[in-house]
Amino acid sequence: MAVIKVKRPKLSFGEKIYFGALIKGFLLTMKHAVDSMRGKSRGAKELASSGLGVTMQYPEQKWDEHLPEHYRGAPALVTDEQGRERCVSCQLCEFICPPKAIKITPSEIPADDQWAKVEKRPLEFDIDMIRCIYCGMCEEVCPEQAIFLRKDYAITGLSRKDMVHTKKKLYEIGGVRVGLVNKWNELK
Ligand code: SF4
Ligand code: SF4
């Protein structure tokens, strides 16, 4: 086996005692400290901070206006513009979800219902937000554009139960999504 000799860089005396690097680091820290006290921190304006550094004063100040367009927040269910459930309870999202955060109990739509052709809808639809990693796989896999990651990021609760978003809560967060819904298409 060939032996590779690594040639180490030759350090000057100053580099060997790290003194120069220490001073440099110290001066940089002091510069940021002084800028911060003067309310001139870089990025302070964009983050709407108090001016004392770039740290946002959460929760008085929030990220909401600074989130990128495609920010992935909490997943939620959406209805169509007529208030109908888009979800057909196919359970693809439940299957694909990496941390198994989704739990769906499907139910049948009665034969005499106006929308009986769709056959299924979710009786229960829970997402455990302690498990959810905001990956967006559920949104990717959904054939009916029924589940979307919204911009909500402040998901809190006092118990594990509070952190499970039920179907009701998921529709509250999700709201309405306008656009094609395959299941209502008479030709399908
Ligand atoms: S965002 Fe990812 S982890 Fe969260 S429910 Fe959807 S698939 Fe599961
Ligand atoms: S949200 Fe979409 S993928 Fe999940 S069960 Fe409903 S239709 Fe299927």
Tab-separated table of C-alpha atoms and ligand atoms in Angstrom:
chain	number	residue	atom	x	y	z
A	1	MET	CA	0.000	0.000	0.000
A	2	ALA	CA	1.369	3.404	-0.990
A	3	VAL	CA	2.330	5.694	1.847
A	4	ILE	CA	1.309	9.321	1.459
A	5	LYS	CA	3.377	11.816	3.368
A	6	VAL	CA	1.383	14.845	4.406
A	7	LYS	CA	3.415	18.006	4.223
A	8	ARG	CA	2.515	20.214	7.139
A	9	PRO	CA	2.562	23.976	6.612
A	10	LYS	CA	5.399	25.754	8.337
A	11	LEU	CA	4.021	28.031	11.035
A	12	SER	CA	5.678	31.235	12.086
A	13	PHE	CA	6.338	31.912	15.769
A	14	GLY	CA	3.251	34.163	15.973
A	15	GLU	CA	1.055	31.450	14.440
A	16	LYS	CA	2.417	28.835	16.824
A	17	ILE	CA	1.369	30.745	19.936
A	18	TYR	CA	-2.065	31.670	18.427
A	19	PHE	CA	-1.749	35.125	19.916
A	20	GLY	CA	-2.560	36.960	16.688
A	21	ALA	CA	-5.716	34.876	16.117
A	22	LEU	CA	-6.833	35.507	19.710
A	23	ILE	CA	-6.464	39.267	19.326
A	24	LYS	CA	-8.245	39.183	15.959
A	25	GLY	CA	-11.177	37.245	17.439
A	26	PHE	CA	-11.327	39.549	20.440
A	27	LEU	CA	-11.391	42.688	18.255
A	28	LEU	CA	-14.117	41.217	16.052
A	29	THR	CA	-16.240	40.364	19.097
A	30	MET	CA	-15.723	43.872	20.479
A	31	LYS	CA	-16.729	45.399	17.141
A	32	HIS	CA	-20.005	43.423	17.165
A	33	ALA	CA	-20.602	44.371	20.807
A	34	VAL	CA	-20.118	48.096	20.105
A	35	ASP	CA	-22.265	47.924	16.926
A	36	SER	CA	-24.939	46.167	18.922
A	37	MET	CA	-24.926	48.838	21.665
A	38	ARG	CA	-25.200	51.546	19.019
A	39	GLY	CA	-28.133	49.724	17.415
A	40	LYS	CA	-26.142	49.238	14.213
A	41	SER	CA	-25.895	45.455	14.077
A	42	ARG	CA	-25.809	43.989	10.607
A	43	GLY	CA	-29.197	42.467	9.774
A	44	ALA	CA	-30.957	44.185	12.694
A	45	LYS	CA	-33.205	46.171	10.382
A	46	GLU	CA	-34.253	43.203	8.236
A	47	LEU	CA	-35.090	41.158	11.314
A	48	ALA	CA	-37.020	44.010	12.922
A	49	SER	CA	-35.003	43.517	16.053
A	50	SER	CA	-34.919	46.023	18.863
A	51	GLY	CA	-31.624	47.288	17.473
A	52	LEU	CA	-29.701	45.641	20.302
A	53	GLY	CA	-28.165	42.966	18.142
A	54	VAL	CA	-29.786	40.820	15.503
A	55	THR	CA	-31.727	38.724	18.005
A	56	MET	CA	-35.414	39.083	17.360
A	57	GLN	CA	-37.401	39.978	20.473
A	58	TYR	CA	-39.762	37.002	20.249
A	59	PRO	CA	-42.700	36.770	20.921
A	60	GLU	CA	-43.249	40.563	20.875
A	61	GLN	CA	-41.717	40.514	17.421
A	62	LYS	CA	-42.350	37.661	15.057
A	63	TRP	CA	-40.854	36.123	11.957
A	64	ASP	CA	-44.155	36.188	10.054
A	65	GLU	CA	-43.251	38.950	7.598
A	66	HIS	CA	-39.761	37.615	7.046
A	67	LEU	CA	-40.612	34.046	6.097
A	68	PRO	CA	-39.606	32.998	2.596
A	69	GLU	CA	-42.446	32.316	0.180
A	70	HIS	CA	-42.046	28.540	0.298
A	71	TYR	CA	-41.468	28.263	4.042
A	72	ARG	CA	-42.648	24.894	5.361
A	73	GLY	CA	-44.625	25.273	8.587
A	74	ALA	CA	-47.282	23.091	10.168
A	75	PRO	CA	-49.187	20.715	7.886
A	76	ALA	CA	-52.933	21.326	7.637
A	77	LEU	CA	-55.977	20.104	5.755
A	78	VAL	CA	-57.808	22.356	3.320
A	79	THR	CA	-61.315	22.464	1.911
A	80	ASP	CA	-62.262	23.616	-1.564
A	81	GLU	CA	-63.985	26.937	-2.209
A	82	GLN	CA	-67.379	25.325	-1.506
A	83	GLY	CA	-66.286	24.084	1.896
A	84	ARG	CA	-66.042	20.441	0.789
A	85	GLU	CA	-63.357	18.192	2.187
A	86	ARG	CA	-60.685	17.546	-0.406
A	87	CYS	CA	-59.242	14.573	1.436
A	88	VAL	CA	-60.400	11.186	0.135
A	89	SER	CA	-58.810	9.326	3.011
A	90	CYS	CA	-56.467	7.400	0.718
A	91	GLN	CA	-53.906	7.272	3.543
A	92	LEU	CA	-50.933	7.855	1.247
A	93	CYS	CA	-49.731	10.645	3.519
A	94	GLU	CA	-50.028	8.364	6.542
A	95	PHE	CA	-47.969	5.741	4.735
A	96	ILE	CA	-45.256	8.124	3.522
A	97	CYS	CA	-44.840	10.191	6.711
A	98	PRO	CA	-41.287	9.373	7.913
A	99	PRO	CA	-41.875	9.758	11.688
A	100	LYS	CA	-45.393	8.237	11.514
A	101	ALA	CA	-47.000	11.446	12.739
A	102	ILE	CA	-50.258	11.013	10.809
A	103	LYS	CA	-53.105	8.776	11.912
A	104	ILE	CA	-56.216	8.521	9.746
A	105	THR	CA	-59.463	6.681	10.380
A	106	PRO	CA	-61.281	6.494	7.047
A	107	SER	CA	-65.059	6.432	6.783
A	108	GLU	CA	-67.512	5.730	4.012
A	109	ILE	CA	-69.671	8.415	2.433
A	110	PRO	CA	-73.299	7.191	2.524
A	111	ALA	CA	-74.691	6.039	-0.843
A	112	ASP	CA	-77.451	8.665	-0.790
A	113	ASP	CA	-74.968	11.502	-0.282
A	114	GLN	CA	-74.575	14.018	-3.079
A	115	TRP	CA	-70.867	13.239	-3.204
A	116	ALA	CA	-71.135	9.471	-2.749
A	117	LYS	CA	-68.977	8.795	-5.802
A	118	VAL	CA	-65.938	9.839	-3.834
A	119	GLU	CA	-66.612	6.863	-1.500
A	120	LYS	CA	-64.299	7.808	1.350
A	121	ARG	CA	-63.524	10.687	3.624
A	122	PRO	CA	-61.605	10.855	6.865
A	123	LEU	CA	-63.611	10.211	10.011
A	124	GLU	CA	-60.598	11.146	12.085
A	125	PHE	CA	-57.376	12.717	10.929
A	126	ASP	CA	-54.698	13.398	13.546
A	127	ILE	CA	-51.206	14.805	13.148
A	128	ASP	CA	-48.929	14.506	16.146
A	129	MET	CA	-46.963	17.747	16.031
A	130	ILE	CA	-44.394	16.407	18.486
A	131	ARG	CA	-43.451	13.843	15.856
A	132	CYS	CA	-43.848	15.983	12.729
A	133	ILE	CA	-40.537	17.086	11.211
A	134	TYR	CA	-42.100	19.507	8.692
A	135	CYS	CA	-40.639	17.560	5.790
A	136	GLY	CA	-43.531	18.182	3.388
A	137	MET	CA	-43.747	14.569	2.163
A	138	CYS	CA	-47.488	14.477	2.941
A	139	GLU	CA	-48.046	17.501	0.724
A	140	GLU	CA	-45.933	15.985	-2.057
A	141	VAL	CA	-47.745	12.667	-2.089
A	142	CYS	CA	-51.347	13.862	-1.745
A	143	PRO	CA	-53.269	13.184	-4.979
A	144	GLU	CA	-56.077	15.614	-4.072
A	145	GLN	CA	-54.094	18.646	-2.917
A	146	ALA	CA	-55.786	18.248	0.418
A	147	ILE	CA	-52.861	18.715	2.781
A	148	PHE	CA	-50.453	21.639	2.733
A	149	LEU	CA	-47.692	22.925	4.918
A	150	ARG	CA	-48.782	26.373	6.044
A	151	LYS	CA	-46.605	29.078	7.508
A	152	ASP	CA	-47.615	28.413	11.123
A	153	TYR	CA	-44.505	27.646	13.133
A	154	ALA	CA	-45.463	28.547	16.715
A	155	ILE	CA	-46.984	25.198	17.618
A	156	THR	CA	-47.236	24.930	21.385
A	157	GLY	CA	-49.231	23.038	23.968
A	158	LEU	CA	-49.241	22.202	27.663
A	159	SER	CA	-49.626	18.469	27.186
A	160	ARG	CA	-48.909	15.780	24.602
A	161	LYS	CA	-52.638	15.701	23.863
A	162	ASP	CA	-52.594	19.426	23.015
A	163	MET	CA	-49.891	18.746	20.476
A	164	VAL	CA	-52.028	16.339	18.476
A	165	HIS	CA	-53.838	18.335	15.826
A	166	THR	CA	-57.234	16.827	15.193
A	167	LYS	CA	-59.205	17.075	11.971
A	168	LYS	CA	-61.085	20.131	13.280
A	169	LYS	CA	-57.877	21.944	14.153
A	170	LEU	CA	-56.227	20.957	10.874
A	171	TYR	CA	-59.092	22.494	8.892
A	172	GLU	CA	-58.964	25.622	11.061
A	173	ILE	CA	-55.277	26.095	10.245
A	174	GLY	CA	-55.633	25.071	6.604
A	175	GLY	CA	-58.656	27.062	5.498
A	176	VAL	CA	-59.697	27.098	1.854
A	177	ARG	CA	-57.621	26.204	-1.176
A	178	VAL	CA	-58.980	27.164	-4.580
A	179	GLY	CA	-58.130	24.985	-7.584
A	180	LEU	CA	-58.681	21.655	-9.305
A	181	VAL	CA	-59.967	18.819	-7.154
A	182	ASN	CA	-59.896	15.533	-9.028
A	183	LYS	CA	-62.548	13.787	-7.001
A	184	TRP	CA	-65.314	16.186	-8.005
A	185	ASN	CA	-64.474	15.718	-11.685
A	186	GLU	CA	-67.486	13.924	-13.218
A	187	LEU	CA	-65.274	12.311	-15.863
A	188	LYS	CA	-63.132	10.492	-13.320
B	1	SF4	S1	-44.668	17.236	7.173
B	1	SF4	FE1	-43.577	15.272	7.075
B	1	SF4	S2	-43.448	14.614	9.195
B	1	SF4	FE2	-45.021	16.211	9.138
B	1	SF4	S3	-46.939	15.111	8.853
B	1	SF4	FE3	-46.201	15.643	6.806
B	1	SF4	S4	-45.032	13.838	6.138
B	1	SF4	FE4	-45.295	13.689	8.360
B	2	SF4	S1	-54.562	14.211	2.827
B	2	SF4	FE1	-54.255	13.562	0.712
B	2	SF4	S2	-52.791	11.847	0.853
B	2	SF4	FE2	-53.638	12.183	2.910
B	2	SF4	S3	-55.370	10.776	3.049
B	2	SF4	FE3	-56.175	12.756	2.368
B	2	SF4	S4	-56.197	12.595	0.130
B	2	SF4	FE4	-54.860	10.971	0.860
